[in-house]
PDB file of C-alpha atoms in Angstrom:
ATOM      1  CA  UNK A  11     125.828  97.104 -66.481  1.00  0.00           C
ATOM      2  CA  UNK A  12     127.769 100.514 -65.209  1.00  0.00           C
ATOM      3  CA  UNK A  13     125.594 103.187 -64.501  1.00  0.00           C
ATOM      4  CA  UNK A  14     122.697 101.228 -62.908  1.00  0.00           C
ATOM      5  CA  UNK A  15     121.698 103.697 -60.697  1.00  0.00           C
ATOM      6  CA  UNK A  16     120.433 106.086 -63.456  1.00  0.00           C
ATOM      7  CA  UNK A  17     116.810 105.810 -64.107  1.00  0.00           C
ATOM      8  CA  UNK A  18     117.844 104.447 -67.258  1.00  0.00           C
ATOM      9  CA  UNK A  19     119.682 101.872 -66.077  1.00  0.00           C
ATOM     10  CA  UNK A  20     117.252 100.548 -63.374  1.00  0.00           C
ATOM     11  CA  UNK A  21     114.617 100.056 -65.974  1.00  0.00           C
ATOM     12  CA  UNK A  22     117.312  98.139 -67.706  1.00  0.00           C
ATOM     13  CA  UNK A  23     118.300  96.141 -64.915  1.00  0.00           C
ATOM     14  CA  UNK A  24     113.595  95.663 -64.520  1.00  0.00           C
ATOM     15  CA  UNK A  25     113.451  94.819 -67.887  1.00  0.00           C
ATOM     16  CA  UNK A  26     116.803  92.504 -68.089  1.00  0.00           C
ATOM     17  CA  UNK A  27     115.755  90.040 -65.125  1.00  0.00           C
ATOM     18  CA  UNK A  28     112.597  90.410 -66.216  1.00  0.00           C
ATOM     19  CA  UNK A  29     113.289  88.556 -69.297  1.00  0.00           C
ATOM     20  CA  UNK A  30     115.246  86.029 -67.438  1.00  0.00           C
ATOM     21  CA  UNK A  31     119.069  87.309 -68.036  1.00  0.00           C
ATOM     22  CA  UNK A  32     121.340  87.132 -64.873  1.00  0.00           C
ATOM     23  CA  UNK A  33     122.550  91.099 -63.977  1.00  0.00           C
ATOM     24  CA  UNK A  34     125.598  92.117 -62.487  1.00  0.00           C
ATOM     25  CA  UNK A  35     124.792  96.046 -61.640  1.00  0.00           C
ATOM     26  CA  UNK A  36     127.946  98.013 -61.227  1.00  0.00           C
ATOM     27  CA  UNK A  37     126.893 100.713 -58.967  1.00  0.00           C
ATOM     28  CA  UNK A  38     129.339 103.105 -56.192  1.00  0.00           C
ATOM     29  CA  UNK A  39     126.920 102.428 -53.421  1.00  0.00           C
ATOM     30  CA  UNK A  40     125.163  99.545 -53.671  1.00  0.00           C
ATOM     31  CA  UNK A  41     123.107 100.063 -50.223  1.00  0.00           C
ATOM     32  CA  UNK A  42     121.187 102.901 -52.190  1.00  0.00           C
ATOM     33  CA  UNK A  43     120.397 100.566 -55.260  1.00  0.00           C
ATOM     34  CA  UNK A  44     116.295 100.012 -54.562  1.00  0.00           C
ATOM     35  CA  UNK A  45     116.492  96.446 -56.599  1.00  0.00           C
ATOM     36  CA  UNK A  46     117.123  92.986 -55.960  1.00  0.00           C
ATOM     37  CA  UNK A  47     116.654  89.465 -56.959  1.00  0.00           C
ATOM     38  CA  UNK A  48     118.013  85.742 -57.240  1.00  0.00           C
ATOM     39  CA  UNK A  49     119.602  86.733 -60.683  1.00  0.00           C
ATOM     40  CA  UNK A  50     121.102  90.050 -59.358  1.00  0.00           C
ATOM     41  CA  UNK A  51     124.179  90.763 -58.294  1.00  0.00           C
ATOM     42  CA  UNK A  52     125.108  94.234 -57.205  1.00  0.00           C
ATOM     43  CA  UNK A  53     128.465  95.014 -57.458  1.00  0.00           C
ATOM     44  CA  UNK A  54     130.367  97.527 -55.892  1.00  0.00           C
ATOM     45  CA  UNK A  55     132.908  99.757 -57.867  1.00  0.00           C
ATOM     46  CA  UNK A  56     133.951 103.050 -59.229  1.00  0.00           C
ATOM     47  CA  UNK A  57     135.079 103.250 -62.950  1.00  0.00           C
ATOM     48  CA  UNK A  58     138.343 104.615 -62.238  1.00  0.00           C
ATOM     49  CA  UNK A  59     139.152 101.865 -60.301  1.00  0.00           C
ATOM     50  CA  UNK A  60     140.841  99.234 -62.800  1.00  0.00           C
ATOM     51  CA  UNK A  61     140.946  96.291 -60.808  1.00  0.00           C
ATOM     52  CA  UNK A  62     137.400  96.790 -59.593  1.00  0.00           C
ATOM     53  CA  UNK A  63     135.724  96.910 -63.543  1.00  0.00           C
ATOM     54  CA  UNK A  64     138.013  94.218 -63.763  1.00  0.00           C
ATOM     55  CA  UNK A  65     136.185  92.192 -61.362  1.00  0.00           C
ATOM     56  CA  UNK A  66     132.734  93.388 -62.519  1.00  0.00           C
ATOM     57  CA  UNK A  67     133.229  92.422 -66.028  1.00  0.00           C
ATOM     58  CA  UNK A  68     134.407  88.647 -65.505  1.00  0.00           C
ATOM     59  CA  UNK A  69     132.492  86.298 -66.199  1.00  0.00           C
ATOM     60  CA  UNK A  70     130.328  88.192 -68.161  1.00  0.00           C
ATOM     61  CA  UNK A  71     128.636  87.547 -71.508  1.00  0.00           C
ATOM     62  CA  UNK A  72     127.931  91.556 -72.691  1.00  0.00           C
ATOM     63  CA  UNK A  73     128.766  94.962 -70.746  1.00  0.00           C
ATOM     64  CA  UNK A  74     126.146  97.948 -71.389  1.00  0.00           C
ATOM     65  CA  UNK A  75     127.525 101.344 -70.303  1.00  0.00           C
ATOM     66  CA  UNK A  76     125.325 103.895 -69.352  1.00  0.00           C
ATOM     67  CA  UNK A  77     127.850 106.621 -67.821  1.00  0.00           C
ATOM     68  CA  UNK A  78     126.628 110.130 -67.535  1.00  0.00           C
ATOM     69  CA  UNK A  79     127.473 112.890 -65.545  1.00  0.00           C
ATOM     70  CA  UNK A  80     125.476 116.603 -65.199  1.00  0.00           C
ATOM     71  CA  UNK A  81     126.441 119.433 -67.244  1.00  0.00           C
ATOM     72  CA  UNK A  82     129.287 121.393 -65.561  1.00  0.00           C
ATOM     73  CA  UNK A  83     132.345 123.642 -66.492  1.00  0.00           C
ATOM     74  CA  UNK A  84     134.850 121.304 -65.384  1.00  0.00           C
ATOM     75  CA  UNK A  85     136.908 119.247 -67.449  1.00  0.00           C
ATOM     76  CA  UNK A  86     135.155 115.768 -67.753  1.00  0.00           C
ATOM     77  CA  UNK A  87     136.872 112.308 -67.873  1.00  0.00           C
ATOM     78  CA  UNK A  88     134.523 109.835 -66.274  1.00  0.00           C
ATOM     79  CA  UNK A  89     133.594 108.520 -69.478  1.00  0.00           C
ATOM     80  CA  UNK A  90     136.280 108.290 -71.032  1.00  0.00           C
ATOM     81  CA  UNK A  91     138.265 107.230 -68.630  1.00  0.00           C
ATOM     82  CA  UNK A  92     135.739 104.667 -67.249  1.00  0.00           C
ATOM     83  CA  UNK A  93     135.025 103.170 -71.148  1.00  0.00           C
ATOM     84  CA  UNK A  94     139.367 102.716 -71.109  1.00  0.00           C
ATOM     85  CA  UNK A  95     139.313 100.253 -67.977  1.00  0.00           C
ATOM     86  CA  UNK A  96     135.560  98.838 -69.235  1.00  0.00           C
ATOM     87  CA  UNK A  97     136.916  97.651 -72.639  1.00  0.00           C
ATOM     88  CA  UNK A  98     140.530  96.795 -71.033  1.00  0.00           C
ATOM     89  CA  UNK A  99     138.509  94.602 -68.576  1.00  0.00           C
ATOM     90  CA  UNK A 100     136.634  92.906 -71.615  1.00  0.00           C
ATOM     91  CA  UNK A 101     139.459  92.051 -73.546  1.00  0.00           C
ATOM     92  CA  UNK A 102     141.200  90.576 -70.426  1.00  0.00           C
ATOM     93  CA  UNK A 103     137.876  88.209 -69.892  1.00  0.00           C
ATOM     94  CA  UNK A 104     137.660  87.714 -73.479  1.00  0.00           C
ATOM     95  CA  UNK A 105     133.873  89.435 -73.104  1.00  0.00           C
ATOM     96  CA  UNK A 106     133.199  90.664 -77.371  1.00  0.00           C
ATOM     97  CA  UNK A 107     129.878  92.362 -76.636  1.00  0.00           C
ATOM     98  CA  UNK A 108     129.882  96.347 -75.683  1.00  0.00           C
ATOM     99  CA  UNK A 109     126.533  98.404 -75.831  1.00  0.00           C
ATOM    100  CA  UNK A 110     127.178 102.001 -74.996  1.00  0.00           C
ATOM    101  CA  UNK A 111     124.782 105.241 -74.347  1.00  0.00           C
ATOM    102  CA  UNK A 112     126.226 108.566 -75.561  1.00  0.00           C
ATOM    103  CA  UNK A 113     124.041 111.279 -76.821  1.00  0.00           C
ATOM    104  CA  UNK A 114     122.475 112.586 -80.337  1.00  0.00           C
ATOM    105  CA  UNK A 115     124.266 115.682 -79.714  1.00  0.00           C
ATOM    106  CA  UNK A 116     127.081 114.585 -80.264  1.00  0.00           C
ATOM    107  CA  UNK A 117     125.869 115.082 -84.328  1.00  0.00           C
ATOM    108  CA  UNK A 118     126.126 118.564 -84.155  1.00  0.00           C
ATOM    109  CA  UNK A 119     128.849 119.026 -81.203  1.00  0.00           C
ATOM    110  CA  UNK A 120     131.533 117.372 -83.416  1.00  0.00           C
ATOM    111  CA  UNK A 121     132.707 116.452 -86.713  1.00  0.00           C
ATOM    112  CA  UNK A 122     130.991 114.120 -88.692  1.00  0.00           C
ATOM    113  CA  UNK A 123     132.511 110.926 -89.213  1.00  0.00           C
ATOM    114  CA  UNK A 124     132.949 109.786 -92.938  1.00  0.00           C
ATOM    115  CA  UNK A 125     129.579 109.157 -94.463  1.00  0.00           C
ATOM    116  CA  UNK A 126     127.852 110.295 -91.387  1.00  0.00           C
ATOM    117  CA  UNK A 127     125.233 112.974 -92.865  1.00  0.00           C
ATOM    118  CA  UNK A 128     124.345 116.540 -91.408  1.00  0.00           C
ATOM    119  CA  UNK A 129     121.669 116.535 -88.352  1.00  0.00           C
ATOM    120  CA  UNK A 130     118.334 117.235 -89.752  1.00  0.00           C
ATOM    121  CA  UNK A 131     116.251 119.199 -87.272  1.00  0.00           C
ATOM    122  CA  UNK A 132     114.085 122.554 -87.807  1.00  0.00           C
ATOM    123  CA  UNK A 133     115.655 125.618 -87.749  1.00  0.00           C
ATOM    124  CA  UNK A 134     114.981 126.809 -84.854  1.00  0.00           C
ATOM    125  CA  UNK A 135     116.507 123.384 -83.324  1.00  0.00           C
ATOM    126  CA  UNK A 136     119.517 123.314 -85.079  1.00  0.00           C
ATOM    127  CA  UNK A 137     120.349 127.090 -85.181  1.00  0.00           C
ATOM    128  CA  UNK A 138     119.457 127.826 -81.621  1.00  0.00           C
ATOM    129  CA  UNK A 139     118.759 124.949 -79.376  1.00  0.00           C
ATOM    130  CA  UNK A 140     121.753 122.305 -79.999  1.00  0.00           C
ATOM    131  CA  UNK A 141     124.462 125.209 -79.918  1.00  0.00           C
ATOM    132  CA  UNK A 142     123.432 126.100 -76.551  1.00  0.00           C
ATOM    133  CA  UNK A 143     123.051 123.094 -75.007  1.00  0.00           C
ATOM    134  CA  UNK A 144     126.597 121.756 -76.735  1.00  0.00           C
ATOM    135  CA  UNK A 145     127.891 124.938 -75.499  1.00  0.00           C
ATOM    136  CA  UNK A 146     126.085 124.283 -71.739  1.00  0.00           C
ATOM    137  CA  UNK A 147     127.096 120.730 -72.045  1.00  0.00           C
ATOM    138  CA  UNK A 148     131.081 121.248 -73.725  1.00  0.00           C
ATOM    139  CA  UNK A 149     132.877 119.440 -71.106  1.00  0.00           C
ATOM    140  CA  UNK A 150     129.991 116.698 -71.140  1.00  0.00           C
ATOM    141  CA  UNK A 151     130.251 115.977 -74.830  1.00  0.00           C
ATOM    142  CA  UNK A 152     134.107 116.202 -75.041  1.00  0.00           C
ATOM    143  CA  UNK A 153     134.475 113.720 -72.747  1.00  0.00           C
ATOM    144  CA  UNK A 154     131.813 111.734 -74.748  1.00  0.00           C
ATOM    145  CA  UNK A 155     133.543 111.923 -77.730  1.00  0.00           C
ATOM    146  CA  UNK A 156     136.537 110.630 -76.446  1.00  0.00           C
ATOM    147  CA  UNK A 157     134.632 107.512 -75.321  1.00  0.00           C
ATOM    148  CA  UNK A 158     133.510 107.437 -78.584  1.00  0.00           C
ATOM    149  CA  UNK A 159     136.537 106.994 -79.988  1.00  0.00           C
ATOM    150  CA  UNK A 160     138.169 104.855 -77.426  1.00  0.00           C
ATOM    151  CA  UNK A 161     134.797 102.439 -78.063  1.00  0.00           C
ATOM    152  CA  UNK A 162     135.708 102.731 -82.061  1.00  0.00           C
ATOM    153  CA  UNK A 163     139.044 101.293 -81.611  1.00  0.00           C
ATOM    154  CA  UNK A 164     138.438  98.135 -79.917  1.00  0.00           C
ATOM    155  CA  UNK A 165     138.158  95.133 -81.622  1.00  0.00           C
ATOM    156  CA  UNK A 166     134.732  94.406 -79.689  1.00  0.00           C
ATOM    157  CA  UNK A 167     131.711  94.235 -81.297  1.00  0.00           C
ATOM    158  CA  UNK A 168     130.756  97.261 -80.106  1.00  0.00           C
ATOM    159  CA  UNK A 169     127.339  99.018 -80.957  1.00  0.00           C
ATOM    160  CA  UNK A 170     127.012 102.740 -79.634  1.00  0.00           C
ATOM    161  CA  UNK A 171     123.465 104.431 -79.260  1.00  0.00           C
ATOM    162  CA  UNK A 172     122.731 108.154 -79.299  1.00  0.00           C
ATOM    163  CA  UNK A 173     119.628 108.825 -77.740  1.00  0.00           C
ATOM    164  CA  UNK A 174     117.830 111.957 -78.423  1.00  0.00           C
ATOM    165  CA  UNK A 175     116.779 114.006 -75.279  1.00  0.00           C
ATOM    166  CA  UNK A 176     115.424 112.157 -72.266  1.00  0.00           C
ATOM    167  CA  UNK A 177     112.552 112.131 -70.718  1.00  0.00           C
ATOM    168  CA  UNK A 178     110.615 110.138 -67.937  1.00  0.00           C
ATOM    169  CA  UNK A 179     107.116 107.843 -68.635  1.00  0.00           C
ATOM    170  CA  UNK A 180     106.849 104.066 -67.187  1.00  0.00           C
ATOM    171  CA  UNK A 181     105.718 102.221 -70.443  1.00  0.00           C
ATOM    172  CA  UNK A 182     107.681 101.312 -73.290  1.00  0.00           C
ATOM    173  CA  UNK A 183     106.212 102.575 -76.704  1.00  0.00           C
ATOM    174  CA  UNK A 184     106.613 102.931 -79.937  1.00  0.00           C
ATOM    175  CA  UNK A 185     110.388 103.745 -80.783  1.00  0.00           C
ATOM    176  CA  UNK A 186     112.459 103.794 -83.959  1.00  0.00           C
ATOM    177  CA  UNK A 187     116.277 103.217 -84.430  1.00  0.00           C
ATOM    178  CA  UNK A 188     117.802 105.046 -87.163  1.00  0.00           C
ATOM    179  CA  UNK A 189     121.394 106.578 -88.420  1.00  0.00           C
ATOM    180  CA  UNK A 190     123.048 109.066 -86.349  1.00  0.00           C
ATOM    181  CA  UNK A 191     121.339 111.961 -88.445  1.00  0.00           C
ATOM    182  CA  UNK A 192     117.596 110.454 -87.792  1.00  0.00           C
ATOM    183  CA  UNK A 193     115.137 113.433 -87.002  1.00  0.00           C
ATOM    184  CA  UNK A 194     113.490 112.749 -83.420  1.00  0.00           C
ATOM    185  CA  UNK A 195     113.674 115.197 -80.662  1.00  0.00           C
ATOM    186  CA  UNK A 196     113.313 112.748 -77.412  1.00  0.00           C
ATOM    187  CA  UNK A 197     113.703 109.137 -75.960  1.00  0.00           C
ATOM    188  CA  UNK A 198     111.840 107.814 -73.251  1.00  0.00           C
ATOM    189  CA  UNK A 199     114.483 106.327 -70.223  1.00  0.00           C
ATOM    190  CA  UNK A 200     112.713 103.377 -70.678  1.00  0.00           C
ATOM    191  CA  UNK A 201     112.522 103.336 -74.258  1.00  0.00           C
ATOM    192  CA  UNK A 202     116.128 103.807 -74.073  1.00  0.00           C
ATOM    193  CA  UNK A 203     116.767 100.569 -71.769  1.00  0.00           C
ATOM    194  CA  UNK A 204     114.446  98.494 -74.022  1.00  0.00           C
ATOM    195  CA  UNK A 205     116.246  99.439 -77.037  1.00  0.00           C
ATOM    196  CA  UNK A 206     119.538  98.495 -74.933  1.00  0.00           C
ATOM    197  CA  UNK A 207     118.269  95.023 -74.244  1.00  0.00           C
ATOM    198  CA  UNK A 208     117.605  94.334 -77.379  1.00  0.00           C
ATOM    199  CA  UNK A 209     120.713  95.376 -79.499  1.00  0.00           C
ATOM    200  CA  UNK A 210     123.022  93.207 -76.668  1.00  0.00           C
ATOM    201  CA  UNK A 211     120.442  90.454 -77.234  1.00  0.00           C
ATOM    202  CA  UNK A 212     120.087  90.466 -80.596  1.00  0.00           C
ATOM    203  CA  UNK A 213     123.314  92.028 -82.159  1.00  0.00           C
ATOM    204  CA  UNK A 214     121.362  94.160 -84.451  1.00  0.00           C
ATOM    205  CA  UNK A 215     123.827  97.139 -85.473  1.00  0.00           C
ATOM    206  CA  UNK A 216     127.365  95.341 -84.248  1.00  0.00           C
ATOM    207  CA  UNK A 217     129.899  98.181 -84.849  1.00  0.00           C
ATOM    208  CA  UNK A 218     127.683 100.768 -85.875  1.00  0.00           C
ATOM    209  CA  UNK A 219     126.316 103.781 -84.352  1.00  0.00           C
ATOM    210  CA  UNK A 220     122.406 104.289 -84.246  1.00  0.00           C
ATOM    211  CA  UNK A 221     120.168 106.916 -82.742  1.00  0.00           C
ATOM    212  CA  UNK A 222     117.212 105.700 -80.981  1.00  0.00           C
ATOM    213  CA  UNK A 223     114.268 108.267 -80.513  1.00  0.00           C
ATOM    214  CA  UNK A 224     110.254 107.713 -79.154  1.00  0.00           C
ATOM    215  CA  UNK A 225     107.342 108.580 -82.117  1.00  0.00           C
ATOM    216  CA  UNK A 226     104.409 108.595 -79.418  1.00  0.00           C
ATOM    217  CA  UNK A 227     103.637 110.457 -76.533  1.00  0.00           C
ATOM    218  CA  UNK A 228     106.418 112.425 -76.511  1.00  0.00           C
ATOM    219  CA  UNK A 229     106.164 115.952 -74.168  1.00  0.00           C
ATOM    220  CA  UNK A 230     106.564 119.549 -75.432  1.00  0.00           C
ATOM    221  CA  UNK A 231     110.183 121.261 -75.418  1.00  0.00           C
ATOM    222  CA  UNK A 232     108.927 123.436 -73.086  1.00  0.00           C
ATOM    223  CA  UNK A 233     108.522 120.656 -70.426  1.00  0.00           C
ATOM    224  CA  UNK A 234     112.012 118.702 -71.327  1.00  0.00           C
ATOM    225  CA  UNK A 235     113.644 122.262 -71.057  1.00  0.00           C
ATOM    226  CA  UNK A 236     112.366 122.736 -67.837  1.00  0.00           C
ATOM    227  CA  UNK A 237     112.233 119.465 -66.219  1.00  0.00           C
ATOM    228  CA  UNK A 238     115.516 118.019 -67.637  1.00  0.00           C
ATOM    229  CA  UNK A 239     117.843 120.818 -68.470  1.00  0.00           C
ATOM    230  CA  UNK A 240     117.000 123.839 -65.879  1.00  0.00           C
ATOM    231  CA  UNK A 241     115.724 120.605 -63.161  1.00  0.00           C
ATOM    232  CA  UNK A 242     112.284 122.992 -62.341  1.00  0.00           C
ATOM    233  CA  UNK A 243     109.229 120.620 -61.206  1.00  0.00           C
ATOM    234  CA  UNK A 244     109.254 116.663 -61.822  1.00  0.00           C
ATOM    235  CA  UNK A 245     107.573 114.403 -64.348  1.00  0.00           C
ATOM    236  CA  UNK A 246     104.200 112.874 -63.266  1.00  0.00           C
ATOM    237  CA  UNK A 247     106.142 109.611 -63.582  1.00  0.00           C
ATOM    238  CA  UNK A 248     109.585 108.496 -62.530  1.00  0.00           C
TER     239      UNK A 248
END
């Protein structure tokens, strides 16, 4: 798993032992990662170091990717460059099964792939809010697009989820997968991790792209503006 550091990916890694899979968490400081366990291995590397994904990924029967980095005006390649020596790695090792996080977003920040349909959102969403956070977030979802398309020309049986935006509760609920185009504002971190776990479990959209988005409990904009975009106050839960 790279990117186990991230909330996201430490209710993963909870979540994944939990259910009795052996982890290998790919993290740049692994003193500062707060888990552990007989079935974890923490694994020290940085994803632009090739022969250290290398070493991560072997012996491995799936990779999830959950790369991110925060908005910012410089040019982004983390992702993109990281997903090149991740699926390099994989098809060194043999290793078929990819699960990778990018962002709903990316529906209205690029072109639509063939048969993909428009985003459906309200007005006020689609007119307003996506354009300025793909405009806040350009670098970002650039970079994200290119690991999209890196990701679409493997030969792995990739699957690549687009969560909507994120948000912080510590239960899983009620969540839906659906195309790319789905309407659903936000996705729970750990909503996002279960629905992780279960598509490199269970295969369910191989080579596909899905959105996954929570239907219960979910905050006001006003709170995921502030809390997750302009990083004013915290959620009640981590």
């Amino acid at each position: 798993m790279f990117g186990a550091n991230s909330s996201t990916g430490r209710h993963l890694t909870e979540q994944a032992l939990g259910a009795g899979h052996t982890v290998t968490a790919v993290v740049r400081r692994p003193e500062a990662f707060p888990l552990s366990g007989p079935q974890l291995r923490v694994h020290a590397a940085d994803v632009f170091d090739k022969a250290a994904v290398e070493e991560a990924v072997a012996g491995s029967e799936a990779v999830i990717s959950i790369l991110g980095v925060p908005y910012q005006r410089k040019p982004v390649t983390v992702l993109s460059r990281g997903i090149t020596h991740i699926t390099d790695a994989m098809a060194a090792h043999g290793v078929k099964r990819l699960v990778a996080v990018t962002s709903r977003l990316l529906a209205v920040h690029a072109p639509r792939s063939e048969g993909e349909k428009p985003l459906y959102e309200r007005f006020v969403y689609r007119r307003l809010l996506y354009p300025f956070l793909t405009t806040l977030g350009r670098t970002l979802y650039d970079d994200m697009l290119r690991m999209e398309h890196i990701v679409r020309a493997t030969e792995l049986d990739w699957t690549l989820v687009r969560p909507s935006a994120l948000y912080n509760t510590d239960v899983v609920s009620d969540y839906h997968f659906g195309p790319p185009e789905s309407p659903g504002l936000y996705t729970s971190r750990i909503d996002l991790a279960h629905s992780l776990l279960h598509e490199v479990t269970e295969n369910s959209h191989v080579r596909s792209v899905v959105s996954v988005f929570t239907t219960e409990g979910v905050p006001t904009f006003g709170d995921v503006l502030k809390k997750e975009v302009m990083r004013i106050g915290s959620w009640e839960h981590k």
